[in-house]
Tab-separated table of C-alpha atoms and ligand atoms in Angstrom:
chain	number	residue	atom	x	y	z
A	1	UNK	CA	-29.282	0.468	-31.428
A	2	UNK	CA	-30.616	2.883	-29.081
A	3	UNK	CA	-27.865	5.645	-27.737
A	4	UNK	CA	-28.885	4.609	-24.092
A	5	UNK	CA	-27.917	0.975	-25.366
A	6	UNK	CA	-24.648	1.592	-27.095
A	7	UNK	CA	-23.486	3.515	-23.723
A	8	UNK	CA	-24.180	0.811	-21.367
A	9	UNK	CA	-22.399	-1.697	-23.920
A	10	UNK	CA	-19.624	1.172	-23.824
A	11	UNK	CA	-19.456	1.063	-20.061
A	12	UNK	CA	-19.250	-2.049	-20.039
A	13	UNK	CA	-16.531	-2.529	-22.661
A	14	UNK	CA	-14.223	-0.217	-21.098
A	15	UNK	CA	-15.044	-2.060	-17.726
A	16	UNK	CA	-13.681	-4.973	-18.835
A	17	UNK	CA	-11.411	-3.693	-20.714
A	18	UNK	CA	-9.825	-1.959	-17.229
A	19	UNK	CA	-10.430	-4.639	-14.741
A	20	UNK	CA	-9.339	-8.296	-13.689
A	21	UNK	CA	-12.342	-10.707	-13.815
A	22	UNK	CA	-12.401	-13.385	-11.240
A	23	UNK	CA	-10.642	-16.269	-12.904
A	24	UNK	CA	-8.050	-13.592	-14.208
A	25	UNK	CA	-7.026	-12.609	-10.508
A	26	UNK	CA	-6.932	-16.742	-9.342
A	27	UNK	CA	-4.654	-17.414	-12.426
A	28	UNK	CA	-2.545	-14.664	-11.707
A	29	UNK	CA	-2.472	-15.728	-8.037
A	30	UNK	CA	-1.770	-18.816	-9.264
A	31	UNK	CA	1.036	-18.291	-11.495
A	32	UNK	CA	3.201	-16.994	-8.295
A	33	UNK	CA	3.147	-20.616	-7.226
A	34	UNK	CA	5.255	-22.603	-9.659
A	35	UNK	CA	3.985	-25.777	-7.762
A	36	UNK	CA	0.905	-25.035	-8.306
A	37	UNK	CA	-1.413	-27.749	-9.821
A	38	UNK	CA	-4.275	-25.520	-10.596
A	39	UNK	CA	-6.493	-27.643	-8.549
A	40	UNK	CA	-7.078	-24.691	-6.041
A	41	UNK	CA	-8.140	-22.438	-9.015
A	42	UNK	CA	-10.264	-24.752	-10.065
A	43	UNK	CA	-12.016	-24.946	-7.048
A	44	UNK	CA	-12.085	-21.236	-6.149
A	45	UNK	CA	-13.771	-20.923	-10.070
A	46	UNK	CA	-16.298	-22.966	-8.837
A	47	UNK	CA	-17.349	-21.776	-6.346
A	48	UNK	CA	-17.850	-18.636	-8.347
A	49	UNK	CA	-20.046	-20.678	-10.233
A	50	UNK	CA	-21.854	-22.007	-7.736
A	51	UNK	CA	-22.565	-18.306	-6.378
A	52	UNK	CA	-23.790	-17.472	-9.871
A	53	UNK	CA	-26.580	-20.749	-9.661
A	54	UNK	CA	-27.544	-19.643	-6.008
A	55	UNK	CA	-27.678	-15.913	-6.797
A	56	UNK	CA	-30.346	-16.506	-9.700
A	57	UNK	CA	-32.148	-18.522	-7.040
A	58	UNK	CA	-32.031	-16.052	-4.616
A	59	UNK	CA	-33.119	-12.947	-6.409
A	60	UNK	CA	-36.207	-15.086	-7.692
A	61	UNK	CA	-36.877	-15.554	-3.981
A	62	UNK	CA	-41.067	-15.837	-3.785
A	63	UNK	CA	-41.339	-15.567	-7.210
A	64	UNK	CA	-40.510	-19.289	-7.837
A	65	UNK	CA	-42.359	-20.711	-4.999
A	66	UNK	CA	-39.086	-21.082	-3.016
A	67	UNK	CA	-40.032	-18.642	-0.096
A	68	UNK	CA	-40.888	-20.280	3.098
A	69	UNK	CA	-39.464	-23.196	5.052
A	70	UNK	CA	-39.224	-26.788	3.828
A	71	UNK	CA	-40.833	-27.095	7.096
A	72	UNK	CA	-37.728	-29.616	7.935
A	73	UNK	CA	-35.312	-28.799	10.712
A	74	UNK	CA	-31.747	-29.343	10.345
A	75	UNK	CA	-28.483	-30.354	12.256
A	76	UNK	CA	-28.763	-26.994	14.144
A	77	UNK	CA	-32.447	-27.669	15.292
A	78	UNK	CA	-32.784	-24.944	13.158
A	79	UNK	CA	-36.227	-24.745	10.215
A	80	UNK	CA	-35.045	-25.120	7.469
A	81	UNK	CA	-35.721	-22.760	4.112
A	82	UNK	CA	-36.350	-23.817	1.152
A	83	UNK	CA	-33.450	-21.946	-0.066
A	84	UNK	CA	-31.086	-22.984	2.269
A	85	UNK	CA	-31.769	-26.707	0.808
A	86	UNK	CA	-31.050	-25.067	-2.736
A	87	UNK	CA	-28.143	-23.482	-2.015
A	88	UNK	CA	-27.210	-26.521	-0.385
A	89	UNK	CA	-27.538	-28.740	-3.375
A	90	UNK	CA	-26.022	-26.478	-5.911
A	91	UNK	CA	-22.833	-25.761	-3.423
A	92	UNK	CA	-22.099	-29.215	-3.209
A	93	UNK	CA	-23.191	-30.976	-6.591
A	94	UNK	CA	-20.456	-28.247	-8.146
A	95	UNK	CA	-17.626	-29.155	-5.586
A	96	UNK	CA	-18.709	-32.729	-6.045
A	97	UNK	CA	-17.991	-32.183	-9.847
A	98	UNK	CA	-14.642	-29.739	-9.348
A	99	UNK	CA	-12.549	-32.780	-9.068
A	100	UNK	CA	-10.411	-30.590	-6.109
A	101	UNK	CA	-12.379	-31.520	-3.473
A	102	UNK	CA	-12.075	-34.674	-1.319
A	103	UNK	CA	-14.651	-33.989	1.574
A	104	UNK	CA	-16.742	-31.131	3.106
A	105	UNK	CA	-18.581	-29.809	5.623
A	106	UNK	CA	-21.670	-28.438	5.958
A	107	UNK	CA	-23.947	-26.169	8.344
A	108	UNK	CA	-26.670	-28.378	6.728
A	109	UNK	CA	-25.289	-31.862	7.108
A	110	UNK	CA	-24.544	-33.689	10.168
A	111	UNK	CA	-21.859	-35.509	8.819
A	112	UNK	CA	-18.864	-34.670	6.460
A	113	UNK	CA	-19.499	-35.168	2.655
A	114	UNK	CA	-17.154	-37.638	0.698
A	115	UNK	CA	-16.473	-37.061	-2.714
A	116	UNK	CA	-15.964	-40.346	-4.598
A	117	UNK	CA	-12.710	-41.118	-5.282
A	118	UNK	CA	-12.818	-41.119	-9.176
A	119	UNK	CA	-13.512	-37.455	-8.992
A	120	UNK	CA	-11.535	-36.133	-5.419
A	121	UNK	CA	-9.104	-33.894	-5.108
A	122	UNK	CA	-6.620	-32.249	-2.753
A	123	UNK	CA	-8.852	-30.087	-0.555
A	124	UNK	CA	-11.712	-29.917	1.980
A	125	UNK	CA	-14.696	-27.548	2.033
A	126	UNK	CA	-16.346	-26.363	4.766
A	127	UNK	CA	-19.103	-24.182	4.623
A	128	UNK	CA	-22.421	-22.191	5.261
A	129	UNK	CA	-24.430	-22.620	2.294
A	130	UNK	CA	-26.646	-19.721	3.266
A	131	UNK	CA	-25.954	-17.938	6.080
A	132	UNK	CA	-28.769	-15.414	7.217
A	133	UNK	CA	-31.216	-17.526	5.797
A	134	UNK	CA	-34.038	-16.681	8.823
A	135	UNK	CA	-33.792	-13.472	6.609
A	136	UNK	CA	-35.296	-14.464	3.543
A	137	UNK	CA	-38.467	-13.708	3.674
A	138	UNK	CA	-37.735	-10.136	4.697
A	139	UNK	CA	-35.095	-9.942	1.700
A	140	UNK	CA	-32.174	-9.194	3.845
A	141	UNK	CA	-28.814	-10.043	2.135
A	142	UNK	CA	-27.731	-13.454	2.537
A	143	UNK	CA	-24.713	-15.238	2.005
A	144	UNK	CA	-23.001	-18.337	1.334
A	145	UNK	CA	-19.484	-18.742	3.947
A	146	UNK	CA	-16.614	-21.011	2.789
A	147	UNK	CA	-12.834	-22.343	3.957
A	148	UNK	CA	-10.619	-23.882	2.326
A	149	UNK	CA	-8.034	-26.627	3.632
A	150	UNK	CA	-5.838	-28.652	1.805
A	151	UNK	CA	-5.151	-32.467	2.588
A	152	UNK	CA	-2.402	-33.086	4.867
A	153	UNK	CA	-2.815	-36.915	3.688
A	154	UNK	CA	-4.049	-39.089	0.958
A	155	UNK	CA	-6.395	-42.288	0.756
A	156	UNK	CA	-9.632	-42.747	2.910
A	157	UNK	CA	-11.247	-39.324	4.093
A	158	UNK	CA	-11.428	-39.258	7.968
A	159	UNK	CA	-12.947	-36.409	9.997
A	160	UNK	CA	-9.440	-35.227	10.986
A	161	UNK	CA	-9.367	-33.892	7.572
A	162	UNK	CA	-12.531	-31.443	8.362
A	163	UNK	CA	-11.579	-30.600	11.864
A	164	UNK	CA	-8.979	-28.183	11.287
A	165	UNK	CA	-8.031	-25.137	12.787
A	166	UNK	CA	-8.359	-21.963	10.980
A	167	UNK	CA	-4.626	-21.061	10.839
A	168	UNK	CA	-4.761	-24.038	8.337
A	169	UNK	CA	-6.950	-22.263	5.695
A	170	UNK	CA	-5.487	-21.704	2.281
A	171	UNK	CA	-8.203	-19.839	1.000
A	172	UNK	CA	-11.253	-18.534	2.731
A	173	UNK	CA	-14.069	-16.320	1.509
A	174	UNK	CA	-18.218	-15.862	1.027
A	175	UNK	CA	-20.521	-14.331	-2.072
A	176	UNK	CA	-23.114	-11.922	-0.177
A	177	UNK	CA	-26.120	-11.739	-2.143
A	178	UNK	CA	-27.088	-8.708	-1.436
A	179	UNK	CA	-27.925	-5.238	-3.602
A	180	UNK	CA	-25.486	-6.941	-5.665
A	181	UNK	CA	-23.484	-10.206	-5.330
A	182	UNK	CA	-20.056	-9.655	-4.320
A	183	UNK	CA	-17.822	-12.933	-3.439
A	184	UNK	CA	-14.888	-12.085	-1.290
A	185	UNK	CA	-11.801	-14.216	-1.111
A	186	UNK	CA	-8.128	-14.209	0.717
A	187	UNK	CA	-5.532	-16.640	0.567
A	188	UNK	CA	-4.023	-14.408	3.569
A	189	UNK	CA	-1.954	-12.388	1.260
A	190	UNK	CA	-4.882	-9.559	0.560
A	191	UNK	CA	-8.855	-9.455	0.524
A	192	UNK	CA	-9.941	-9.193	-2.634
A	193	UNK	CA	-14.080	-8.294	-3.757
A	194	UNK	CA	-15.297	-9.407	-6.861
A	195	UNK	CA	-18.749	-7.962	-8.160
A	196	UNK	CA	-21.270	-9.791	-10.486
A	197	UNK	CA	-22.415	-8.108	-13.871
A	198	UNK	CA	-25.675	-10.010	-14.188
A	199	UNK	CA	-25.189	-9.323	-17.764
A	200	UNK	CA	-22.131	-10.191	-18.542
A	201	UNK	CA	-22.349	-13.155	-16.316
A	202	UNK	CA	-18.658	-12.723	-15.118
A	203	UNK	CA	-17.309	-11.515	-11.718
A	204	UNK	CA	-15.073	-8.091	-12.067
A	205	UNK	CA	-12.338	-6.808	-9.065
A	206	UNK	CA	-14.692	-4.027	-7.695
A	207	UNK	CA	-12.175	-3.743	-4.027
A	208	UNK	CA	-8.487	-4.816	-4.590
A	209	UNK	CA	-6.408	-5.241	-1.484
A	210	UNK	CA	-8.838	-4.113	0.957
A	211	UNK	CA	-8.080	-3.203	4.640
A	212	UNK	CA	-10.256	-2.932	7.431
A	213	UNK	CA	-10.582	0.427	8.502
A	214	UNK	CA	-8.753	0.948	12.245
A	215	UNK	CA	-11.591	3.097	13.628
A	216	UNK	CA	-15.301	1.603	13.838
A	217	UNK	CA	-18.076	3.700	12.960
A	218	UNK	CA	-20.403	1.228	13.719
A	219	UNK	CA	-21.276	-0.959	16.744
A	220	UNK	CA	-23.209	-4.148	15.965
A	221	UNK	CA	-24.484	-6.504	18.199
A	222	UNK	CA	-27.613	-7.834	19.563
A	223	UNK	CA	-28.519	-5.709	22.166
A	224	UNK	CA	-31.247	-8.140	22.866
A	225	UNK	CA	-29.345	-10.756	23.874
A	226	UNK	CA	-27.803	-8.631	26.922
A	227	UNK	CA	-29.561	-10.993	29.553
A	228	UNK	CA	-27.066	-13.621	28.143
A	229	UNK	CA	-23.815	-11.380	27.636
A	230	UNK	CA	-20.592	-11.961	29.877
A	231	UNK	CA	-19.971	-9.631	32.510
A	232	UNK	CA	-17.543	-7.603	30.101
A	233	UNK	CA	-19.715	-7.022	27.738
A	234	UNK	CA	-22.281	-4.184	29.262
A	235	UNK	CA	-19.223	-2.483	29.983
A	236	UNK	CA	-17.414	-2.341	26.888
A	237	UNK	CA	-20.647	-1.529	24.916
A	238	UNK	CA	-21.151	0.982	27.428
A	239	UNK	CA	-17.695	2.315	26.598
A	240	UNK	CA	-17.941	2.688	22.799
A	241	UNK	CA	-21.198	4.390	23.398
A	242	UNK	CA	-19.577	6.862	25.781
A	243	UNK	CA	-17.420	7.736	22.546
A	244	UNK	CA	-20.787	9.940	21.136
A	245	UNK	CA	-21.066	12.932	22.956
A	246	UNK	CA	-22.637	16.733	22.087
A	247	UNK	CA	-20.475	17.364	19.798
A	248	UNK	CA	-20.220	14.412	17.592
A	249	UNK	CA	-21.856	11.072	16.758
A	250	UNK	CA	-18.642	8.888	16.109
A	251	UNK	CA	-20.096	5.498	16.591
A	252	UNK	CA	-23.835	4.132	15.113
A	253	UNK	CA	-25.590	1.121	15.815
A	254	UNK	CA	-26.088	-1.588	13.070
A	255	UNK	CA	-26.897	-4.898	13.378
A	256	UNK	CA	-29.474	-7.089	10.927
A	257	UNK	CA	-28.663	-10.437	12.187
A	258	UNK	CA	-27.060	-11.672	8.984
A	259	UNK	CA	-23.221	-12.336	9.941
A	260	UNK	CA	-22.257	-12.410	6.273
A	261	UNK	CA	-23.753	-9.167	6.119
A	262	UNK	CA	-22.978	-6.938	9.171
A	263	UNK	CA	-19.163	-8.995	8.429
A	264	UNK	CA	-19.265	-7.365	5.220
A	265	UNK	CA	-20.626	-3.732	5.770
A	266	UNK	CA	-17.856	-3.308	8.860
A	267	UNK	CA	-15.554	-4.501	6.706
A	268	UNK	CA	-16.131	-1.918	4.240
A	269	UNK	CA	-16.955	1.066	6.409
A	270	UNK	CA	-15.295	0.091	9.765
A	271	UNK	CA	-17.476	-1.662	12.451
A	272	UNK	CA	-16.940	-4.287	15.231
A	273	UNK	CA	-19.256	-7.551	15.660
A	274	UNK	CA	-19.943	-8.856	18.651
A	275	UNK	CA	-22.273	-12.334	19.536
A	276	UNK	CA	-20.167	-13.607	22.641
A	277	UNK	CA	-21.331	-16.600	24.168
A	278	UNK	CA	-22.974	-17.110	27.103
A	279	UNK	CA	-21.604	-17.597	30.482
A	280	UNK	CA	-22.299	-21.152	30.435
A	281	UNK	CA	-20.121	-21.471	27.082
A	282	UNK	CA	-23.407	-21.573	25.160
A	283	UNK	CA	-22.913	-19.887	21.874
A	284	UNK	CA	-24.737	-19.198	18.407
A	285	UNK	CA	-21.921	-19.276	15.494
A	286	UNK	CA	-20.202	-21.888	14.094
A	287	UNK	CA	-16.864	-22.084	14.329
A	288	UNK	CA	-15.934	-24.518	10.984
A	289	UNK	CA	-18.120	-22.527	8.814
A	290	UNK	CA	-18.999	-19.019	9.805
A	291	UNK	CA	-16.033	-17.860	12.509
A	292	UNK	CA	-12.821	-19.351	10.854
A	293	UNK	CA	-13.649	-18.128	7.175
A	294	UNK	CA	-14.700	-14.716	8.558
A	295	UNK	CA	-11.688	-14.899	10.887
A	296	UNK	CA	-9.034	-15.390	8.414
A	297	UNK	CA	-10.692	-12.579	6.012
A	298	UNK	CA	-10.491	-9.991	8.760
A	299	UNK	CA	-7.115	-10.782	10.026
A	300	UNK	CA	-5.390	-10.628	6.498
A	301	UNK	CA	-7.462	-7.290	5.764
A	302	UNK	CA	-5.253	-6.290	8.826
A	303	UNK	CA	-8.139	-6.373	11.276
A	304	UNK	CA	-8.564	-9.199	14.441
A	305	UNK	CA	-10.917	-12.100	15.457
A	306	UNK	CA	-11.578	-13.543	19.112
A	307	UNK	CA	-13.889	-15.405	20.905
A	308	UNK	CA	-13.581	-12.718	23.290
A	309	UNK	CA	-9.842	-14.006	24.710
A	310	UNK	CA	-8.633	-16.112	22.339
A	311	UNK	CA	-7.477	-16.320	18.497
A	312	UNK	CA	-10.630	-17.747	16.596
A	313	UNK	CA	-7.659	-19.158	14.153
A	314	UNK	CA	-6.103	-21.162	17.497
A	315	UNK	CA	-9.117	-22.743	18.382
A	316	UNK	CA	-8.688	-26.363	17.728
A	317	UNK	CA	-12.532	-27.848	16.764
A	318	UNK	CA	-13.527	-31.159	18.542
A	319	UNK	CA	-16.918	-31.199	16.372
A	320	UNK	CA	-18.539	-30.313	12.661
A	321	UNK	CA	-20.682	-27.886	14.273
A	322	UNK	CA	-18.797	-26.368	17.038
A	323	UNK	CA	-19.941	-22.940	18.424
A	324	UNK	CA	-18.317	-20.225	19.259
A	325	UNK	CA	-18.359	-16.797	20.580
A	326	UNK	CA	-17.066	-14.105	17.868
A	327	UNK	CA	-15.696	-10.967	18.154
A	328	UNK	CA	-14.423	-9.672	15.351
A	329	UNK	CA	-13.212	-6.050	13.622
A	330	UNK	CA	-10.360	-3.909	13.695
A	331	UNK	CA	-7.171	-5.392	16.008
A	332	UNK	CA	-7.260	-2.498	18.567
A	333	UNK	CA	-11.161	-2.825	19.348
A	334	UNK	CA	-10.625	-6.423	19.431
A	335	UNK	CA	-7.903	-6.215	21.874
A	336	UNK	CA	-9.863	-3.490	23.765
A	337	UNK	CA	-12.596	-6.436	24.415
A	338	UNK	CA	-10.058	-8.826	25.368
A	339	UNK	CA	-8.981	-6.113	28.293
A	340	UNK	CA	-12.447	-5.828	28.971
A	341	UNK	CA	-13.077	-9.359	29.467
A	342	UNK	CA	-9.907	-10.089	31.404
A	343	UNK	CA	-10.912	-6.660	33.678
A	344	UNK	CA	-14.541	-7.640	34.463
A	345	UNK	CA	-14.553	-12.205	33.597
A	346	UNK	CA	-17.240	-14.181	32.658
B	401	P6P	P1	-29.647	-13.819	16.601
B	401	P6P	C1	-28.185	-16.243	11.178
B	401	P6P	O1	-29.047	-17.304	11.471
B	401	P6P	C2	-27.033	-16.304	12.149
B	401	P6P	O2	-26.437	-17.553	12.157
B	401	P6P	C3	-26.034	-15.226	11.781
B	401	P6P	O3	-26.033	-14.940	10.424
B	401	P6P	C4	-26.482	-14.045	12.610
B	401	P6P	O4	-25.432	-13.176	12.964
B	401	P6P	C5	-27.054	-14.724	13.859
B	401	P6P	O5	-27.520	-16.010	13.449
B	401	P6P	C6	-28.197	-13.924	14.425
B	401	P6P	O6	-28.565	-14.548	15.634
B	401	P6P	O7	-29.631	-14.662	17.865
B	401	P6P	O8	-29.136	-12.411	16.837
B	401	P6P	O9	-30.953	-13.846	15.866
């Protein structure tokens, strides 16, 4: 075997050899909870799985035809991409099959999805089966957005059981397919980032315990949409811009309109997002699929999540597809927005 060969296998080997895969960190998670059924293991394996089946989709994107819209439009008004209806499929034929999941919700589906009861289980789903999918064609990274409740009752799935709010998560996370695939998960207790060897198939701790840096670095927003923006938030932008002067550049613009991507990259290097909603209330993000999940990853990586004034977590959904405005990064630049907003209103 070639010497270039017998190194990467030797990478490789002592990779694994020095780092928890996926399933290895849920069982060990697990095995704090002596009540634990395993069901919620299951379910977070899963949807590893399902990543894996929507990743080898993705990175075939144009070469297998499935670039391009399906020329549908879904429950958002939105076109639908071909990809988004994959993802769509795979994500819920493999909860369907979990036996842990009794119902779910999806950006794609008006209504919620019932398991049937010969293979349901103790939690509901809701998710984004491809957020960032206007991106595809430009090969952005994408991602697929998920929360995790558990059933407060048994017997006949009602929507109660979907509209929860997102201080009731037990797990919430996404997979961003992006230079590589990395799924992300908390149960509140830490955020933990898992990458993909392609090769080996199997998802490895690449971020344990990660913590969202206090100070942002990088602003991101749609500066486009300031027509739109509250009265609070020219101000505040204007603010964080004011923080650049001769001497330094402390704060950079980035923004690629993929949530589960500019989420991610502040995450990792320190950033605040901002899409607030409009002064009439309109907004863009959903708050079942996209703000909770995100919400509940930023708070337990000790960062903050608003809709400007209050506690995405608090927000009690009426609807499948609520909207919401979403603020979200580091606790003091989250607060900082809330003074803006209550200084300068709506
Ligand atoms: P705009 C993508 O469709 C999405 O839902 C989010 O991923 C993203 O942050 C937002 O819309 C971008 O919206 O109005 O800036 O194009």
């Amino acid at each position: 075997m070639a010497l270039g060969r017998q190194l990467e296998y030797a990478q490789v080997a002592m990779f694994t050899a020095n780092t928890l895969t996926l399933t290895q960190h849920i069982l060990k998670r697990q095995h704090k909870h002596p009540d634990a059924t395993g069901q919620l293991s299951g379910l977070l394996t899963q949807i590893g799985v399902a990543g894996k089946l929507i990743q080898a989709n993705v990175r075939r994107a144009g070469l297998i035809e499935v670039w391009g819209s399906t020329g549908d439009t879904n429950v958002q008004g939105e076109t639908v991409q071909k990809l988004d209806r994959i993802a769509q499929d795979i994500f819920v034929d493999i909860m369907k099959r979990s036996g842990c999941v009794a119902a779910m919700a999806s950006e794609e589906e008006h209504e919620i999805i019932e398991v049937p009861a010969d293979s349901s289980g103790d939690y509901v789903v809701c998710f984004d089966p491809l957020d960032g999918s206007s991106n595809i064609d430009a090969n952005v990274s994408i991602g697929t957005i998920f929360a995790i409740y558990r059933r407060t009752k048994k017997g006949e799935v009602v929507r109660g059981d979907t509209l929860r709010p997102g201080h009731e998560q037990v797990v919430a996370g996404y997979i961003i397919y992006g230079s590589s695939t990395v799924l992300v998960y908390t149960d509140g207790s830490s955020v933990d980032c898992f990458t993909l060897d392609p090769g080996a198939g199997e998802y490895f701790l690449s971020r344990a315990n990660l913590r969202m840096p206090d100070k942002i670095k990088q602003l991101s927003l749609n500066e486009c949409n300031e027509p739109y923006w509250p009265k609070w938030v020219k101000p505040y932008v204007t603010s964080v811009k004011g923080r650049n002067d001769a001497e330094k550049r402390r704060v950079s613009s980035r923004h690629i309109g993929s949530l589960v991507a500019d989420f991610h990259r502040n995450l990792i290097f320190g950033g605040i997002f901002l899409y607030p909603a409009e002064p009439s209330g309109k907004a863009k993000l959903r708050l079942l699929y996209e703000a909770n999940p995100l919400a509940f990853i930023a708070e337990a990586a000790g960062g903050a999540a608003t809709n400007g004034v209050q506690r995405i977590m608090d927000l009690q959904p009426e609807g499948l597809h609520d909207r919401t405005g979403l603020v979200i990064g580091p606790k003091a630049e989250v607060e900082a927005c809330a003074r803006f907003a209550k200084e300068h209103g709506n």
